[in-house]
Coordinates of C-alpha atoms and ligand atoms in Angstrom, one line a residue:
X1 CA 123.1 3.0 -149.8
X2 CA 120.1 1.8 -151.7
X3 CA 116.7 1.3 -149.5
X4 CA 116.5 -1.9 -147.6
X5 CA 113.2 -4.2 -148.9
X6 CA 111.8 -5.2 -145.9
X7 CA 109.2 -7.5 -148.1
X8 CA 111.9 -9.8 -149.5
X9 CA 111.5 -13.5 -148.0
X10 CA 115.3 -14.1 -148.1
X11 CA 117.2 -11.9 -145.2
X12 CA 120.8 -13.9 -146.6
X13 CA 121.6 -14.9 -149.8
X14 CA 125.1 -17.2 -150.8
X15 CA 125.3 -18.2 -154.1
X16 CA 128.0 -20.5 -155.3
X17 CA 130.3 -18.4 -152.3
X18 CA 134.4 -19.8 -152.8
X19 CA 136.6 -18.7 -150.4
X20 CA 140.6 -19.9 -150.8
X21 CA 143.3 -18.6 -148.9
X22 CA 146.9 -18.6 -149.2
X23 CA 149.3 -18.1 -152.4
X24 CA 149.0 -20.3 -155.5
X25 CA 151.2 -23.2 -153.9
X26 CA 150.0 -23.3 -150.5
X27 CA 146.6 -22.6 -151.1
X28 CA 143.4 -24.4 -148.8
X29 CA 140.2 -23.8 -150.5
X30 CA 138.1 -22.9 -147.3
X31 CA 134.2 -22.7 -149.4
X32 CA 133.5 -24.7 -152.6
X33 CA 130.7 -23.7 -153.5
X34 CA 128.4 -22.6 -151.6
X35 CA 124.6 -21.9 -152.1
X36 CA 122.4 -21.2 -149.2
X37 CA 119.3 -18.9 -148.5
X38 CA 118.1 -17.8 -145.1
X39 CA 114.7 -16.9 -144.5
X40 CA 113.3 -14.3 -142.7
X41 CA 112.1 -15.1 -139.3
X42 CA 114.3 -18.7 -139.8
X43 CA 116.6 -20.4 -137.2
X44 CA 119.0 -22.3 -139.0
X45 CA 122.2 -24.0 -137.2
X46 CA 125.3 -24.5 -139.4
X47 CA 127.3 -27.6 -138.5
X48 CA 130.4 -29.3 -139.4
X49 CA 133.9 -31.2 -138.3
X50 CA 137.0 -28.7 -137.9
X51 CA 138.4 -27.3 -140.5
X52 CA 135.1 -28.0 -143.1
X53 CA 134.9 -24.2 -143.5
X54 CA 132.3 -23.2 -140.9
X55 CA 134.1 -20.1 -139.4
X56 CA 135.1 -18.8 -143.3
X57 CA 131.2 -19.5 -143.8
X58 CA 130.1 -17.3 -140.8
X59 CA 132.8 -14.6 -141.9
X60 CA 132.0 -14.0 -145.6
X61 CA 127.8 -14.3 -144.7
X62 CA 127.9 -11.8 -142.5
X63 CA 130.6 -9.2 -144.5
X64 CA 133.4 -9.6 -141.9
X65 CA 135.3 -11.1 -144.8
X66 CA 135.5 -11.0 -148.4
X67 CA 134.9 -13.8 -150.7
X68 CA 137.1 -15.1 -153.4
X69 CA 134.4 -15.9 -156.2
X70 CA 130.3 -16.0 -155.8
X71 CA 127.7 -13.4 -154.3
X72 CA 126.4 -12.6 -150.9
X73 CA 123.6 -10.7 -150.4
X74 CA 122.5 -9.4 -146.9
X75 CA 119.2 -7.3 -146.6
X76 CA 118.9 -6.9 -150.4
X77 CA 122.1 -5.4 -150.4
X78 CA 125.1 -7.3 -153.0
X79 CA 128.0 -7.1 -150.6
X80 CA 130.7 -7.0 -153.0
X81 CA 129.2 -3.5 -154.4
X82 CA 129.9 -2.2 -151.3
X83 CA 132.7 0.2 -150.0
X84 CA 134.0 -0.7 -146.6
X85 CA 133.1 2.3 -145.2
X86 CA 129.4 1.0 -146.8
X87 CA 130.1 -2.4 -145.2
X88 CA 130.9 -1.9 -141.7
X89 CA 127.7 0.6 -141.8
X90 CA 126.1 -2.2 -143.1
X91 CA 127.4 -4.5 -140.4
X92 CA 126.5 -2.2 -137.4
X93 CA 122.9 -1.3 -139.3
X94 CA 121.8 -4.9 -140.4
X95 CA 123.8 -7.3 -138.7
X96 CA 124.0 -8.3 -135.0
X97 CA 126.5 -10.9 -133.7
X98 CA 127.4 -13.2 -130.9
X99 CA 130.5 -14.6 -130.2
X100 CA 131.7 -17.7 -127.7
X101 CA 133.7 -15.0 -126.5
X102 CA 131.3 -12.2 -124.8
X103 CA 133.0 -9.8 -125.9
X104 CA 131.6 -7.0 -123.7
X105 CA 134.0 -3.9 -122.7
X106 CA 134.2 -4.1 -119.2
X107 CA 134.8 -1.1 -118.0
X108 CA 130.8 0.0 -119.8
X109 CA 127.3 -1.2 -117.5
X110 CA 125.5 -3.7 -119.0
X111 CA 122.9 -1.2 -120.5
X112 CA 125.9 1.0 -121.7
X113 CA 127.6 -2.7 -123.5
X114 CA 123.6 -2.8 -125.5
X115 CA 123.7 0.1 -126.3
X116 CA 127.1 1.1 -127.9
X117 CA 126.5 -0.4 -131.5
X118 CA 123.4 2.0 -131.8
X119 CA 125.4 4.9 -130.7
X120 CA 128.5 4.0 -132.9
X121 CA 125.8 3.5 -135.5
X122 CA 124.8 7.2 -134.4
X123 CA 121.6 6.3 -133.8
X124 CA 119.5 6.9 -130.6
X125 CA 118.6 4.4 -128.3
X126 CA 115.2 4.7 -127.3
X127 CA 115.4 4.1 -123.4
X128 CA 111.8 2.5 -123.7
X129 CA 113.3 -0.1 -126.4
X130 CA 116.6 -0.6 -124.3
X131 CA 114.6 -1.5 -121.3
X132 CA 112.5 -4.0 -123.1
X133 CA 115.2 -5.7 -124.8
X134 CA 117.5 -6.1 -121.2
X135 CA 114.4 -7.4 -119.5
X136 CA 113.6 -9.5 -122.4
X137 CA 116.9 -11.5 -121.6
X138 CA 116.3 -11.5 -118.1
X139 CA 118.7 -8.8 -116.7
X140 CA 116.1 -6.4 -115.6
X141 CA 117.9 -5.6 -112.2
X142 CA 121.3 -5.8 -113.2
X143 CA 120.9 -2.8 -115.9
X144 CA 123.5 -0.5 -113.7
X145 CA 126.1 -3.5 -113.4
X146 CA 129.1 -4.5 -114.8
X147 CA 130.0 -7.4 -117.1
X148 CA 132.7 -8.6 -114.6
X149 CA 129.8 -9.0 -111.7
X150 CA 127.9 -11.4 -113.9
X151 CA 128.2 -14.9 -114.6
X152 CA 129.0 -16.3 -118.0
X153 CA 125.4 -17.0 -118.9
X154 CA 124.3 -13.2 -118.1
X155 CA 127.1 -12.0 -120.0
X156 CA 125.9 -14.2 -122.4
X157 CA 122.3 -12.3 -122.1
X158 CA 124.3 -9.2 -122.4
X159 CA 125.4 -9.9 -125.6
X160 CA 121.7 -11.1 -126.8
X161 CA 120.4 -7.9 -126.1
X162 CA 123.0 -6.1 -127.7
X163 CA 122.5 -7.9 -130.7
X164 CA 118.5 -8.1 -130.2
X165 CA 118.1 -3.9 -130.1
X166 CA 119.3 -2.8 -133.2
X167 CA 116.7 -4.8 -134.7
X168 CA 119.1 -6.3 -137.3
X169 CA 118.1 -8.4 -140.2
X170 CA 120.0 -11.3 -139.1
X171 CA 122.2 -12.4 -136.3
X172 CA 124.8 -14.7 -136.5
X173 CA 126.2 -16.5 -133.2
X174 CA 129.4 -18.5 -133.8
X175 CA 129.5 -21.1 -130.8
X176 CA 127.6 -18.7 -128.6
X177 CA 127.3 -21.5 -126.3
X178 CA 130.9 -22.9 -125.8
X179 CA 131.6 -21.5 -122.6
X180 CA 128.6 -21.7 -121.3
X181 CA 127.8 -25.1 -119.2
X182 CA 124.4 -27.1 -120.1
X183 CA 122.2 -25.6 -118.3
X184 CA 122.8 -22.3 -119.1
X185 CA 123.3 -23.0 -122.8
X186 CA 119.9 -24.1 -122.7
X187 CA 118.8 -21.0 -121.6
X188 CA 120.7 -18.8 -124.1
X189 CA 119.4 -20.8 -127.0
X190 CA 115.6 -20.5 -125.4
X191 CA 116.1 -16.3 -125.8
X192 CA 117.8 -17.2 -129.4
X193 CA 114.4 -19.1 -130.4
X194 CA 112.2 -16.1 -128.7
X195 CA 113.9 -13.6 -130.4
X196 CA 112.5 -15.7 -133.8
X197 CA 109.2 -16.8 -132.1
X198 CA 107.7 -13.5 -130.9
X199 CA 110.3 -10.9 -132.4
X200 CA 110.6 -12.5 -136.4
X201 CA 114.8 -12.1 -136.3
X202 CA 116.8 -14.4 -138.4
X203 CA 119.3 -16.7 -136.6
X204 CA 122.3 -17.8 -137.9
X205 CA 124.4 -20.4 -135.7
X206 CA 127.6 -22.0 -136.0
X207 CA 127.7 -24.6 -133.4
X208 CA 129.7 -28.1 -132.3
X209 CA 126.3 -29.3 -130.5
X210 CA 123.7 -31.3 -131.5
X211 CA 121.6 -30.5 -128.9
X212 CA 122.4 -26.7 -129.8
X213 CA 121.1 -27.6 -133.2
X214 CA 117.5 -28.9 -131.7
X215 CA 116.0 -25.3 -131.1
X216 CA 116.8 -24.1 -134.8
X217 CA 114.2 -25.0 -137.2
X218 CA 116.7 -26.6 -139.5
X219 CA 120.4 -27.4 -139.4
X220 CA 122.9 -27.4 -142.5
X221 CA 126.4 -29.7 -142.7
X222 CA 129.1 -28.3 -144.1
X223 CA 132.3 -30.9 -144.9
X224 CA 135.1 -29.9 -146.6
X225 CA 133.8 -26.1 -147.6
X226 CA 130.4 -27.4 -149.0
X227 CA 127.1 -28.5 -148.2
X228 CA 126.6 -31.5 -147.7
X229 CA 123.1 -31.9 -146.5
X230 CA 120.7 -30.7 -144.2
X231 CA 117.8 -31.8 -142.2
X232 CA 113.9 -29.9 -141.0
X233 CA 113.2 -29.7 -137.4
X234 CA 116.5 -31.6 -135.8
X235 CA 116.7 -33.4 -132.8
X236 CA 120.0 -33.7 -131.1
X237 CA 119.5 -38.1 -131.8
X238 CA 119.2 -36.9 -135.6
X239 CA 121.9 -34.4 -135.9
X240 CA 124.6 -36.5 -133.7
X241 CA 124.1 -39.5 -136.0
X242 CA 124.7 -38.0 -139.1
X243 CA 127.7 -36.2 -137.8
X244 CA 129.0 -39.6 -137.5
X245 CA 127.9 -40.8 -140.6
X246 CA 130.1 -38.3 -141.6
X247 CA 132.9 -38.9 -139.8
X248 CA 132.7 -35.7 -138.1
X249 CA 133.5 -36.7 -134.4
X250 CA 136.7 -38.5 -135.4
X251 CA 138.1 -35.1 -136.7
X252 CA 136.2 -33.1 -133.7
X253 CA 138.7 -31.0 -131.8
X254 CA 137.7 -29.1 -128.8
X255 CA 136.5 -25.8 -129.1
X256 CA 139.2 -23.2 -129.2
X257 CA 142.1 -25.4 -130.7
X258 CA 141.8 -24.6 -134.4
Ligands
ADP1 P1 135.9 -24.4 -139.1 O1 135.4 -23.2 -138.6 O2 134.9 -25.4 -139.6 O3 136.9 -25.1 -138.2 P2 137.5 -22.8 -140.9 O4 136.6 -21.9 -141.7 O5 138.2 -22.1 -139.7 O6 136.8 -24.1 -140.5 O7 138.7 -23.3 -141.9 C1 138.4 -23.9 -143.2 C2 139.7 -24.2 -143.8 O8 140.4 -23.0 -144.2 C3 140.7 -25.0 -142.9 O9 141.4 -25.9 -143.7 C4 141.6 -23.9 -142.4 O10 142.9 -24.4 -142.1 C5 141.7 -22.9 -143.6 N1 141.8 -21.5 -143.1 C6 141.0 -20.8 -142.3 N2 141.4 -19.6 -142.1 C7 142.6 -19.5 -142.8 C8 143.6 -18.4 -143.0 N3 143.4 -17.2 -142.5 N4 144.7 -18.7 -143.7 C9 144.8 -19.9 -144.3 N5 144.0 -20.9 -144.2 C10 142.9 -20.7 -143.4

C-alpha cells in the first residue's frame, strides 16, 4: 500500500458515490450522487428519514461496502484500487468504528476489547497509550473487568477507546447513541467531541437525534440517497426543524425497525 499523507486537509473523500442494489427490475437506488469531503480534525453528523440511504452512506465511506459508480477516498488511499485483503488492512489501520450495538466480545476485559484491533492489525499496543486512552473515557478502574459488569454507557466508553487507540484517520459511529438513555448519550458524545477537540480525529456520525447533531461542528441531510443540505454549528432547534421541513419525522421509524 502506498504511504498515507498525513498533510492532506481531507481524511474522506465521496465523489458522485451511487450505490443501487438489487437486479435490473427490482432495483432501489440507495446513493444518487453523492459528493462530500471530510476534514481532518471535523465532527460532522449525517442525518436523514429511514430509508434516504444513511446506513449505505456509512457502509461505502468507510469500505465496509462497495460502491456501484463514483470514488471514495479514505487517508489518500482510492478505495476501489484496493484488494480486499488491502481493504480490511485498511479498515483495521485507518478506520475506527462504533456501532449502536457495542459490539464487545464478552468473554475479553475491557482493556483486552481496546486492544484486539491493534493486535489483529499485528501491531503492539503500547501499555502507556492503552492506559491513556481507557482513562480518557473514564474507565480507569474497571481496566480488569468485563463488558457484561458494565452498564450500557461504559460499554459504550469501551467501544470509544477501542476506536480512539489505533489512532485512525476517521471514525465513523452509526447511532452510537441509540441504546444509550439521555444522560448517558450526552456523555458519549462529550468523549466523541474530545477525541476532535484535544486529540484532532475525524468523526463521522449517523444519527436519528438532533440533539446528537448539536456537538458536531456541522450536520449533513441526506433524503432519498442524496444531499440535500446541510447546516454550520447545529443546534438541536435548527436541526429538528429542518427535519420537518423535510418531512422526515413523518417517515421516522424507530431505531432498529428497518
Ligand atoms: P437508512 O440507513 O437511512 O435507513 P439505508 O441505507 O438502510 O437507509 O437504505 C437506503 C435504501 O436502500 C432503502 O430503500 C433500502 O430499502 C435500500 N436497501 C438498503 N440495503 C439494501 C439491500 N441490502 N438490498 C436491497 N435494498 C437495500
Amino acid at each position: 500500500m502506498r504511504q498515507i499523507d498525513e498533510t492532506s486537509a481531507d481524511v474522506v473523500r465521496l465523489t458522485d458515490v451511487r450505490k443501487t442494489y438489487g437486479g435490473k427490475r427490482t432495483s432501489v437506488v440507495a446513493l444518487d450522487g453523492v459528493s462530500i469531503s471530510f476534514g481532518r480534525a471535523t465532527f460532522t453528523a449525517v442525518m436523514g428519514p429511514s430509508g434516504s440511504g444513511k446506513s449505505t452512506f456509512l457502509h461505502c465511506a468507510a469500505g465496509l461496502d462497495r460502491p456501484t459508480g463514483g470514488t471514495v477516498v479514505v487517508a489518500d488511499q482510492d478505495l476501489a484500487e484496493l484488494s480486499e485483503v488491502e481493504l480490511t488492512r485498511l479498515r483495521r489501520e485507518r478506520i475506527g468504528f462504533v456501532f449502536q450495538a457495542f459490539n464487545l466480545l464478552p468473554a475479553l476485559t475491557v482493556q483486552d476489547n481496546v486492544t484486539l484491533p491493534l493486535r489483529l492489525a499485528g501491531r503492539r499496543a503500547k501499555p502507556e497509550l492503552v492506559r491513556r486512552v481507557i482513562e480518557q473515557v473514564g474507565l480507569g478502574d474497571r481496566r480488569r473487568h468485563l463488558p457484561g459488569e458494565l452498564s450500557g454507557g461504559q460499554q459504550q466508553r469501551v467501544a470509544i477507546a477501542r476506536a480512539l487507540v489505533a489512532r485512525p484517520a476517521v471514525i465513523f459511529a452509526d447511532e452510537p447513541t441509540g441504546a444509550l438513555d439521555t444522560r448517558t448519550a450526552r456523555d458519549v458524545l462529550g468523549l466523541l467531541r474530545d477525541a476532535v477537540d484535544r486529540a484532532g480525529q475525524t468523526v463521522v456520525m449517523v444519527t436519528h437525534d438532533p440533539v446528537a447533531t448539536s456537538y458536531a461542528d456541522r450536520v449533513v441531510f441526506l433524503a432519498d440517497g442524496r444531499l440535500v443540505g446541510e447546516l454550520a454549528d447545529p443546534t438541536a432547534a435548527g436541526v429538528a426543524e429542518r427535519m420537518t421541513n423535510l418531512g422526515a419525522w413523518a417517515e421516522h421509524e424507530p431505531a432498529g425497525v428497518r
